[in-house]
Short mmCIF file of C-alpha atoms in Angstrom, two decimals:
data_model
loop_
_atom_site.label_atom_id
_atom_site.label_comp_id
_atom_site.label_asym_id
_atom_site.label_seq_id
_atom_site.Cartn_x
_atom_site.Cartn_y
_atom_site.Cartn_z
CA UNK Z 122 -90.61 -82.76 15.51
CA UNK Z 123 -92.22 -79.93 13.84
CA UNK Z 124 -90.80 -78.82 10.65
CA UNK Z 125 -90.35 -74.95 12.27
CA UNK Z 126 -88.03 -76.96 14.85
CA UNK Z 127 -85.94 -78.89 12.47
CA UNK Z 128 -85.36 -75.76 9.93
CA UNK Z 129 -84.73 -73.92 13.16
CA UNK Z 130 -81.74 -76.64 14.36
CA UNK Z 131 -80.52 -76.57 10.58
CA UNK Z 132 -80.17 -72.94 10.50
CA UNK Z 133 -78.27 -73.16 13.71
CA UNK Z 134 -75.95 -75.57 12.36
CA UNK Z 135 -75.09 -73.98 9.15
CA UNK Z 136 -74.81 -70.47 11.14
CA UNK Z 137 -72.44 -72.21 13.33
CA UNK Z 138 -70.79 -74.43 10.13
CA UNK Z 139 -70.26 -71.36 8.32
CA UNK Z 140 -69.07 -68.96 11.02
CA UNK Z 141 -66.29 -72.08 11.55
CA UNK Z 142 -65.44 -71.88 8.10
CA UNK Z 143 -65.57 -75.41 7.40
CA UNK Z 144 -69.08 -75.44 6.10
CA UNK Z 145 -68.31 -78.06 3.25
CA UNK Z 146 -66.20 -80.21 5.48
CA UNK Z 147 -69.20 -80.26 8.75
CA UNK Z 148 -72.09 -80.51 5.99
CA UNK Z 149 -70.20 -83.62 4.39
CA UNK Z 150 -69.43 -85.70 7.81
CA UNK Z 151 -72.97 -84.66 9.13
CA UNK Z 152 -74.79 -85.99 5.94
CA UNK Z 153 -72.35 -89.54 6.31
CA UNK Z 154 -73.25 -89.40 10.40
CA UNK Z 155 -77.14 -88.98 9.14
CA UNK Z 156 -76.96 -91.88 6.57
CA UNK Z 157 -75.08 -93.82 9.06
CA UNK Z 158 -77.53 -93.15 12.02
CA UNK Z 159 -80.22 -94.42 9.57
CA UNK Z 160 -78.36 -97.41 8.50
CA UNK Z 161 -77.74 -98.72 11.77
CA UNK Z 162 -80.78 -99.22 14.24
CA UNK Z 163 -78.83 -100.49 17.46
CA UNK Z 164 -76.65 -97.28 16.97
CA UNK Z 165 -80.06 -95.10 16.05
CA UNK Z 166 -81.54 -96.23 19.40
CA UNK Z 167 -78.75 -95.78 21.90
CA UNK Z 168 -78.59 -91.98 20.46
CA UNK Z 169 -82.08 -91.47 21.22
CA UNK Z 170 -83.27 -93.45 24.54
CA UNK Z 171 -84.22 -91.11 26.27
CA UNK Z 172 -83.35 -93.65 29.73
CA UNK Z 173 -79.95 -93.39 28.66
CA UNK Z 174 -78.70 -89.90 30.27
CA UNK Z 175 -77.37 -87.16 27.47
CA UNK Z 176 -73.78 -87.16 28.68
CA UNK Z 177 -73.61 -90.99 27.82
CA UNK Z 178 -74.78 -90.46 24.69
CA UNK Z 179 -72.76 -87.20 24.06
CA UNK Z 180 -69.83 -89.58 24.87
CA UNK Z 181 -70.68 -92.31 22.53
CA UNK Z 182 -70.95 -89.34 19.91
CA UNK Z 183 -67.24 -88.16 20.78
CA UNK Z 184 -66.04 -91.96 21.04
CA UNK Z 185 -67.69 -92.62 17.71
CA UNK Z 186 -66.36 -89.93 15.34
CA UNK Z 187 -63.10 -88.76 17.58
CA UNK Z 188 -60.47 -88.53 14.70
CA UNK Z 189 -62.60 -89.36 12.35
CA UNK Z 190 -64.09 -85.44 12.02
CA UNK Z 191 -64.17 -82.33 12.87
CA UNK Z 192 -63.99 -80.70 16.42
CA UNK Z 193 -67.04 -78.41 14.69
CA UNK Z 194 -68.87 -81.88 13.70
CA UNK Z 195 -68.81 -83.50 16.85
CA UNK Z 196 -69.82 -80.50 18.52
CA UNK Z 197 -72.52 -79.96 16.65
CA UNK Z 198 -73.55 -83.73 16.68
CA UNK Z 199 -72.97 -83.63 20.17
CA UNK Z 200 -75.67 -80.40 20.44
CA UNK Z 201 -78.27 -82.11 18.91
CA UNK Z 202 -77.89 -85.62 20.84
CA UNK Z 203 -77.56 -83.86 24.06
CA UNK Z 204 -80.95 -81.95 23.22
CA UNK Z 205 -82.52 -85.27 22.65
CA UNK Z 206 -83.13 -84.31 18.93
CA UNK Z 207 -80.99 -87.70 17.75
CA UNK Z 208 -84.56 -88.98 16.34
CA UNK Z 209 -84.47 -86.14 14.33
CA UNK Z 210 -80.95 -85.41 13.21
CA UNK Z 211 -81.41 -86.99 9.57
CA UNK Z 212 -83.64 -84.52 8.78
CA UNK Z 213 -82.02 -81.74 9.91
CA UNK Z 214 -78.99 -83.22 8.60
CA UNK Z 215 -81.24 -82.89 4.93
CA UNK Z 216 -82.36 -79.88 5.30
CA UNK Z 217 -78.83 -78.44 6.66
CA UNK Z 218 -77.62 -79.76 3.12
CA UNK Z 219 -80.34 -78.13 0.97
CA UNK Z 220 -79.67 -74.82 2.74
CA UNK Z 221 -75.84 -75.15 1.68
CA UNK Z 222 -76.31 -76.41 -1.48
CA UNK Z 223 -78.94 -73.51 -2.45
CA UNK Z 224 -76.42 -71.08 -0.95
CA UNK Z 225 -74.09 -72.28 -4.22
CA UNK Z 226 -76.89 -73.07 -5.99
CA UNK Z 227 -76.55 -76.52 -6.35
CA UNK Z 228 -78.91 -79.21 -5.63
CA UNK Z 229 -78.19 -82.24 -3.57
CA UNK Z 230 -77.16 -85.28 -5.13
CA UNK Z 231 -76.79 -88.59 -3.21
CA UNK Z 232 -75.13 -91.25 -4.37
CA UNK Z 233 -75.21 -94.88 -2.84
CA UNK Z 234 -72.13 -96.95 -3.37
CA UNK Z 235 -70.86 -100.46 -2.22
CA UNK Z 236 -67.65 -99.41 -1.84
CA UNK Z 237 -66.02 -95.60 -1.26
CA UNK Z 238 -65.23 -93.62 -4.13
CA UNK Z 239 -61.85 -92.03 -4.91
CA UNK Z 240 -61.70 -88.06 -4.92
CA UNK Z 241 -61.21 -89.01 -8.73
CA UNK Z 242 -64.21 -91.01 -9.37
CA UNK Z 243 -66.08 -88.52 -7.01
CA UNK Z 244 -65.38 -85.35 -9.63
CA UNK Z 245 -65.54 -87.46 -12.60
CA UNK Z 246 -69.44 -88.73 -11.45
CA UNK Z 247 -70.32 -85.06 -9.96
CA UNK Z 248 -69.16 -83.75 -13.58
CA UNK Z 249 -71.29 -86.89 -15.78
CA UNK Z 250 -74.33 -85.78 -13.51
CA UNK Z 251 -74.55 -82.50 -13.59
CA UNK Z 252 -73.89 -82.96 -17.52
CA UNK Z 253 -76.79 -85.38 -17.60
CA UNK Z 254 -79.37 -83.78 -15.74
CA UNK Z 255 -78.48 -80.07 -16.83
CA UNK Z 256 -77.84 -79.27 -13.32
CA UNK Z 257 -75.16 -77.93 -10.54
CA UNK Z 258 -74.76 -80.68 -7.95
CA UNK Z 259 -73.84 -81.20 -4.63
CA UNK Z 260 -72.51 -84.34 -4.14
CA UNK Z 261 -72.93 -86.63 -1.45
CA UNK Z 262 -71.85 -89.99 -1.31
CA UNK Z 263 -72.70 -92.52 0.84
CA UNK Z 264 -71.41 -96.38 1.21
CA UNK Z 265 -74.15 -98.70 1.90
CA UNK Z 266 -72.61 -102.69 1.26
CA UNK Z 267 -76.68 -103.41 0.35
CA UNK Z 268 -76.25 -101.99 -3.05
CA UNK Z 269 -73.92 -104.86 -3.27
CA UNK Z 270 -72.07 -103.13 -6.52
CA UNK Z 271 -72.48 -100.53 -9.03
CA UNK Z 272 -74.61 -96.92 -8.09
CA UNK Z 273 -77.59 -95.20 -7.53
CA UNK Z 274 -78.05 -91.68 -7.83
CA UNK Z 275 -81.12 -89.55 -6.50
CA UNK Z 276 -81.26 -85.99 -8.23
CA UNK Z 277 -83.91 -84.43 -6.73
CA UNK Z 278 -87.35 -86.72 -8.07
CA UNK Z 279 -84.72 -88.60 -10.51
CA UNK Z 280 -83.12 -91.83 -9.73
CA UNK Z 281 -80.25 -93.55 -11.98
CA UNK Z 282 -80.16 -97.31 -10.48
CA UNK Z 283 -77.21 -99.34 -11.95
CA UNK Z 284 -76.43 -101.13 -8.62
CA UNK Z 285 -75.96 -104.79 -8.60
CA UNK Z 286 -78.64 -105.29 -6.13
CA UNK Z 287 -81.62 -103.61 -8.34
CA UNK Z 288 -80.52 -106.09 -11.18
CA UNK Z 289 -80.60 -108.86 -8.90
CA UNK Z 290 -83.97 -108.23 -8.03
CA UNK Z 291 -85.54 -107.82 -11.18
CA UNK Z 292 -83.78 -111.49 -12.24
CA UNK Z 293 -85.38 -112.26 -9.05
CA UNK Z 294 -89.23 -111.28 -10.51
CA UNK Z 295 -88.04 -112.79 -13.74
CA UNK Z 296 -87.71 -115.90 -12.09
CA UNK L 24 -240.65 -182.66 38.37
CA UNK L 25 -240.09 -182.97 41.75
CA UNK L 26 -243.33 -185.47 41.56
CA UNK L 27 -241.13 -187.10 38.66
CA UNK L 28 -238.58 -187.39 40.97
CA UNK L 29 -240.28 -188.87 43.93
CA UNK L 30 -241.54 -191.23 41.69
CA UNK L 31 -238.95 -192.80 39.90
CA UNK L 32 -236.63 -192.58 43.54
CA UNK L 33 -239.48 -194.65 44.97
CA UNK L 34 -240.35 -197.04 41.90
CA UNK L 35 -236.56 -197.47 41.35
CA UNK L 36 -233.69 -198.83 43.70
CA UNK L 37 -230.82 -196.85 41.95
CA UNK L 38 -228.42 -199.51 43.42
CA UNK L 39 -229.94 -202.02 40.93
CA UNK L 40 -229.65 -202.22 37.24
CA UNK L 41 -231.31 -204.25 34.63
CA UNK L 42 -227.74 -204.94 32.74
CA UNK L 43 -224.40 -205.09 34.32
CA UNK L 44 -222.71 -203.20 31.81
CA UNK L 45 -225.29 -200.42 30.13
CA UNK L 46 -227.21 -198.08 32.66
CA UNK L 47 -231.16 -197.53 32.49
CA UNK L 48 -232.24 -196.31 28.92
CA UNK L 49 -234.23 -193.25 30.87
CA UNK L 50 -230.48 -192.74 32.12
CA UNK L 51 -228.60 -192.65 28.81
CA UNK L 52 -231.73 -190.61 27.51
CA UNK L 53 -231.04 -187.72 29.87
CA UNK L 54 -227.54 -188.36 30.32
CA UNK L 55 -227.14 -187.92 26.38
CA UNK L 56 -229.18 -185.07 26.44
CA UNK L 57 -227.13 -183.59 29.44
CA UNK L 58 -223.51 -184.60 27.52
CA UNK L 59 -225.23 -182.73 24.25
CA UNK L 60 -226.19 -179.40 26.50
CA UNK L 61 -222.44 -179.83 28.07
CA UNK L 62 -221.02 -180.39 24.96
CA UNK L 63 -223.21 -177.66 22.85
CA UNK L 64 -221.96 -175.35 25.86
CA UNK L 65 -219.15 -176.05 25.86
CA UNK L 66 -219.01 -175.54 21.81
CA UNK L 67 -220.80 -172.53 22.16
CA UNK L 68 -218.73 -170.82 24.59
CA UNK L 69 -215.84 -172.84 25.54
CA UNK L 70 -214.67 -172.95 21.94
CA UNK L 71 -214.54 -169.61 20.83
CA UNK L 72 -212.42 -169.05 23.46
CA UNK L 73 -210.09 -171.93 22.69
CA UNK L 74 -209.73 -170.78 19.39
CA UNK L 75 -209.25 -167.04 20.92
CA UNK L 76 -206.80 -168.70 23.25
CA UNK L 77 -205.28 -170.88 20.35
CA UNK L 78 -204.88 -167.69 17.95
CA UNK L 79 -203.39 -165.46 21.07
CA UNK L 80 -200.89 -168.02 20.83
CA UNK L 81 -200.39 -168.16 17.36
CA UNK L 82 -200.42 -164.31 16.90
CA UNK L 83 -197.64 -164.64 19.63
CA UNK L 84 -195.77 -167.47 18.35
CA UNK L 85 -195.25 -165.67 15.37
CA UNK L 86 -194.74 -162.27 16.81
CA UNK L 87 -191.54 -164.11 18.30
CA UNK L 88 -191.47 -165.43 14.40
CA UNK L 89 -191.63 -161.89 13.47
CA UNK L 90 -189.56 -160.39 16.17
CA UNK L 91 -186.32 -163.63 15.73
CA UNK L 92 -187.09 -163.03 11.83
CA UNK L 93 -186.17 -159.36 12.16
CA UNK L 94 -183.48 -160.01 14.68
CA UNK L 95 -181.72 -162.42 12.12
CA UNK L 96 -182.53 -160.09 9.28
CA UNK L 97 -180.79 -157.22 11.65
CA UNK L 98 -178.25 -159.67 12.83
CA UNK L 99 -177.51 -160.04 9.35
CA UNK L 100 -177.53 -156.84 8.23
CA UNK L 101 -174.64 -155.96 11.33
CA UNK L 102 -173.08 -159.16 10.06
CA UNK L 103 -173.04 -157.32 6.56
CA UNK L 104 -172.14 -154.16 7.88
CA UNK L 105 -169.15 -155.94 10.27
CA UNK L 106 -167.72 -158.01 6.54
CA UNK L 107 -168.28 -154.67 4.95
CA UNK L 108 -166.13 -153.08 7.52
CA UNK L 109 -163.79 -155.63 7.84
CA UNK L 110 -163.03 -155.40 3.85
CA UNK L 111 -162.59 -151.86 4.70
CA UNK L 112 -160.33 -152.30 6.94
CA UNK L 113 -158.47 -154.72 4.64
CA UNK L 114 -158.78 -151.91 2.10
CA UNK L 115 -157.46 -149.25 4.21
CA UNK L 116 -154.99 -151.37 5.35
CA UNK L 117 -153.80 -152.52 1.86
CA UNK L 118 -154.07 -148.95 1.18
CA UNK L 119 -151.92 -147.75 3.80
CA UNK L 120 -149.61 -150.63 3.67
CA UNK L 121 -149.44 -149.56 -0.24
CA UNK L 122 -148.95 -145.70 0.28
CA UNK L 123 -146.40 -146.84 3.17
CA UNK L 124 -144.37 -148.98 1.03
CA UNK L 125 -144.14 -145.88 -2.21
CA UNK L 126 -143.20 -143.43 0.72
CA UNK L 127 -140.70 -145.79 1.32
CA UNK L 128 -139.38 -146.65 -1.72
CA UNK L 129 -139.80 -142.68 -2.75
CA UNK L 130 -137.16 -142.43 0.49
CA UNK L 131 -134.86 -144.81 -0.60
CA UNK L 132 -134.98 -143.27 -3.96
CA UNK L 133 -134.50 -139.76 -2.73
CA UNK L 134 -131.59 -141.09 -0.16
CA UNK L 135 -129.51 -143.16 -3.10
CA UNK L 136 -129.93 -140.05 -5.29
CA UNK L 137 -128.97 -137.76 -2.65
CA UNK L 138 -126.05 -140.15 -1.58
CA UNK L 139 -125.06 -140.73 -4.96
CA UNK L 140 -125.09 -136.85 -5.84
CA UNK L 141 -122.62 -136.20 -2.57
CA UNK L 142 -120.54 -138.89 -3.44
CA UNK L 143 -120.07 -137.27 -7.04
CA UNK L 144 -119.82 -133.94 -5.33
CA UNK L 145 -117.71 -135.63 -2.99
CA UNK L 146 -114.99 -137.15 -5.72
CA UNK L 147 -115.30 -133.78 -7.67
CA UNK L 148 -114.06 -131.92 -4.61
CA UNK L 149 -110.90 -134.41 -3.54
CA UNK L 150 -110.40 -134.22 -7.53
CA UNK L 151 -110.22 -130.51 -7.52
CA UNK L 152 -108.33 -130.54 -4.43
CA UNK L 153 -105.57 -133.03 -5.43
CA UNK L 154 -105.59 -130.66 -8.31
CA UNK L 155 -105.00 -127.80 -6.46
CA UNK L 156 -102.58 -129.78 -3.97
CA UNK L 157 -100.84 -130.71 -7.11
CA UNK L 158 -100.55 -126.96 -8.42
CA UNK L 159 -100.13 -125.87 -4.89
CA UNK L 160 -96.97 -128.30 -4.58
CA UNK L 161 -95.54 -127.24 -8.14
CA UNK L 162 -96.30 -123.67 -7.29
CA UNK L 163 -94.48 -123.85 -3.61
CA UNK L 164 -91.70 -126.40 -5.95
CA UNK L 165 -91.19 -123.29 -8.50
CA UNK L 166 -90.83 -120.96 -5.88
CA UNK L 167 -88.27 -122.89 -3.84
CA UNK L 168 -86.33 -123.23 -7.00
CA UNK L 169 -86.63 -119.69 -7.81
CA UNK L 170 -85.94 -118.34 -4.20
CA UNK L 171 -82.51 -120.98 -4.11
CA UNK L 172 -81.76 -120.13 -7.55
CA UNK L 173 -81.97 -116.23 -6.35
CA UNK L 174 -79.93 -117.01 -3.62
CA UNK L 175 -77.69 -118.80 -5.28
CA UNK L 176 -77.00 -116.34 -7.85
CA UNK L 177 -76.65 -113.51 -5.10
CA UNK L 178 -73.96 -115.85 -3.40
CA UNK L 179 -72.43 -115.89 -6.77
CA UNK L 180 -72.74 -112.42 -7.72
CA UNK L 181 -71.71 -111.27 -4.26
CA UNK L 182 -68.60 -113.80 -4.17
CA UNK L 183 -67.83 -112.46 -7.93
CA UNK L 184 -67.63 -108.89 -6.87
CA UNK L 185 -64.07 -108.43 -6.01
CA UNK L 186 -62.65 -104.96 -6.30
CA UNK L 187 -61.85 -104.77 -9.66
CA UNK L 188 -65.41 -105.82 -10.69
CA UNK L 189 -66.89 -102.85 -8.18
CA UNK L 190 -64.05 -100.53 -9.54
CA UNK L 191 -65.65 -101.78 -13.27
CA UNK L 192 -69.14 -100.75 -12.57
CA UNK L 193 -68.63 -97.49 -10.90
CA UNK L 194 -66.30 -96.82 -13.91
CA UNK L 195 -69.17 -97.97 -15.81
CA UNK L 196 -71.78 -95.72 -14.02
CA UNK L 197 -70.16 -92.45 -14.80
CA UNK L 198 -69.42 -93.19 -17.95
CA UNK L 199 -72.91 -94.44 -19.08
CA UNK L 200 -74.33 -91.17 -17.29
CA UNK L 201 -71.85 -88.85 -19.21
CA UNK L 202 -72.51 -90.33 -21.80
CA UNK L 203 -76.26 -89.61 -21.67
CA UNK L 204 -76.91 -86.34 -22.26
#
């Protein structure tokens, strides 16, 4: 997908995300249904085979995040499946979240944990970042059990690795 | 003469003889003479060509002297010429059978050296490779130790991470990064 296409869908989501007035909420659950669409390959290839018709997978959208976001989220997930743009929904996902994040200009910061993070530990590690790189930030965190414990947090071209699973691996080259 | 004749046919019966054994003297008289005409004829021409005849045969006889002297002396001379030959040939076969026998031992030289150098090139290489089999097998032994003792400690670390511990180093985290400004 062209870049032109994917900062076209973006724009349409945040227009949409915006005009709902629940742009924080829909940017947050599309950037977790992004990481998770990345994550998991058998659930990244039922929402784009293209043999599969679009209702089915529209339906597998709605079954997959029903009461777990918003009506605006699912609907917009839903848009983009249905188009046959799942493939490409990560990166419009991305570039949805750099649009609202420069809007409050902030910069996207994504944070990989093993387990979730309380709305207290959230606040508390959006403030110690944005202290330590100098910085407003939009956080964004996502669980991924491979970190196995500890975080890792991408500011723009910085990373700050204190995960379990990046310590492991350098014992692993010591050994 | 013919008068001499007639006379002494008629005066003389020829069947008669004054001696039984000798004949009339006038008898041996001309008979001599006769015998000494025959005999000086035959010495005057008769002879030479005896001895003409006599040296033919002599010149011949030893013309086949000559010719059986110079057929031995050639016969020898071939005779010569075969012994010379025949040592030759002993030379040349000596000679061969000498150049025959340093070829071959120059082989057999050439194959034990060349044997004897791929045998040592031979043991060199099953050395080296038992060495490298050797390093191979402690290489593949450190890295099975090192990939169970990775796993291992990921079971453990994994197993040790109950709540509290992830709760620890996320607490951790944000306070190492606030704290590095």
């Amino acid at each position: 997908m062209s870049d032109a296409r994917i900062e076209a869908y973006s724009r349409a989501l945040f227009e949409v995300a915006q005009a709902e007035g629940n742009l924080q909420i829909v940017e947050d659950e599309l950037f977790r249904m992004a990481r998770a669409i990345e994550a998991n390959e058998k659930l990244r290839s039922t929402l784009t085979d293209a043999s599969i018709p679009a209702a089915r997978r529209q339906q597998v959208v709605e079954e997959l995040l029903g009461g777990k976001a918003s009506n605006t989220t699912i609907q917009l997930v839903s848009l983009i499946i249905g188009a046959g743009r799942g493939r490409e929904l990560p990166a419009i996902v991305d570039r949805l979240v750099q649009r609202a994040s420069s809007e409050q200009q902030r910069e996207v910061a994504e944070v990989r944990s093993a387990v979730a993070l309380s709305d207290d530990q959230t606040k508390r590690l959006a403030e110690a970042l944005s202290k330590s790189t100098g910085r407003k930030l939009n956080l964004k965190v996502v669980v991924d059990p491979s970190v196995l414990g500890g975080l890792v947090a991408t500011v723009g071209d910085e990373v700050i690795d204190d995960t379990v699973r990046t310590r492991l691996e350098q014992l692993k080259t010591r050994i | 003469m013919k008068l001499f004749l007639s006379a002494l046919i008629a005066s003389e019966d020829p069947s008669q003889t004054h001696h039984w054994l000798f004949p009339e003297k006038a008898e041996i008289i001309y008979g001599g003479i006769a015998s000494c005409i025959i005999f000086a004829g035959l010495y005057k021409i008769g002879w030479p060509m005896i001895v003409k005849a006599m040296n033919a045969r002599t010149a011949k006889i030893q013309k086949e002297l000559d010719g059986a002297a110079a057929a031995r002396s050639k016969s020898e001379s071939d005779a010569s010429g075969i012994r010379t030959a025949l040592g030759d040939i002993e030379s040349e076969r000596r000679k061969i059978l000498a150049e025959a026998d340093a070829q071959a031992t120059a082989i057999i030289a050439d194959g034990r050296a060349r044997l004897l150098k791929e045998v040592a090139e031979l043991e060199a290489k099953a050395v080296a490779d038992l060495a490298a089999a050797r390093g191979r097998s402690g290489e593949e032994l450190r890295g099975e130790i090192a990939r169970l003792s990775s796993a291992a400690i990921s079971s453990a670390v994994a197993a040790s991470l109950n709540e509290r511990a992830q709760q620890d180093l996320i607490e951790g985290f944000i306070k190492s990064v606030g704290a590095s400004k």
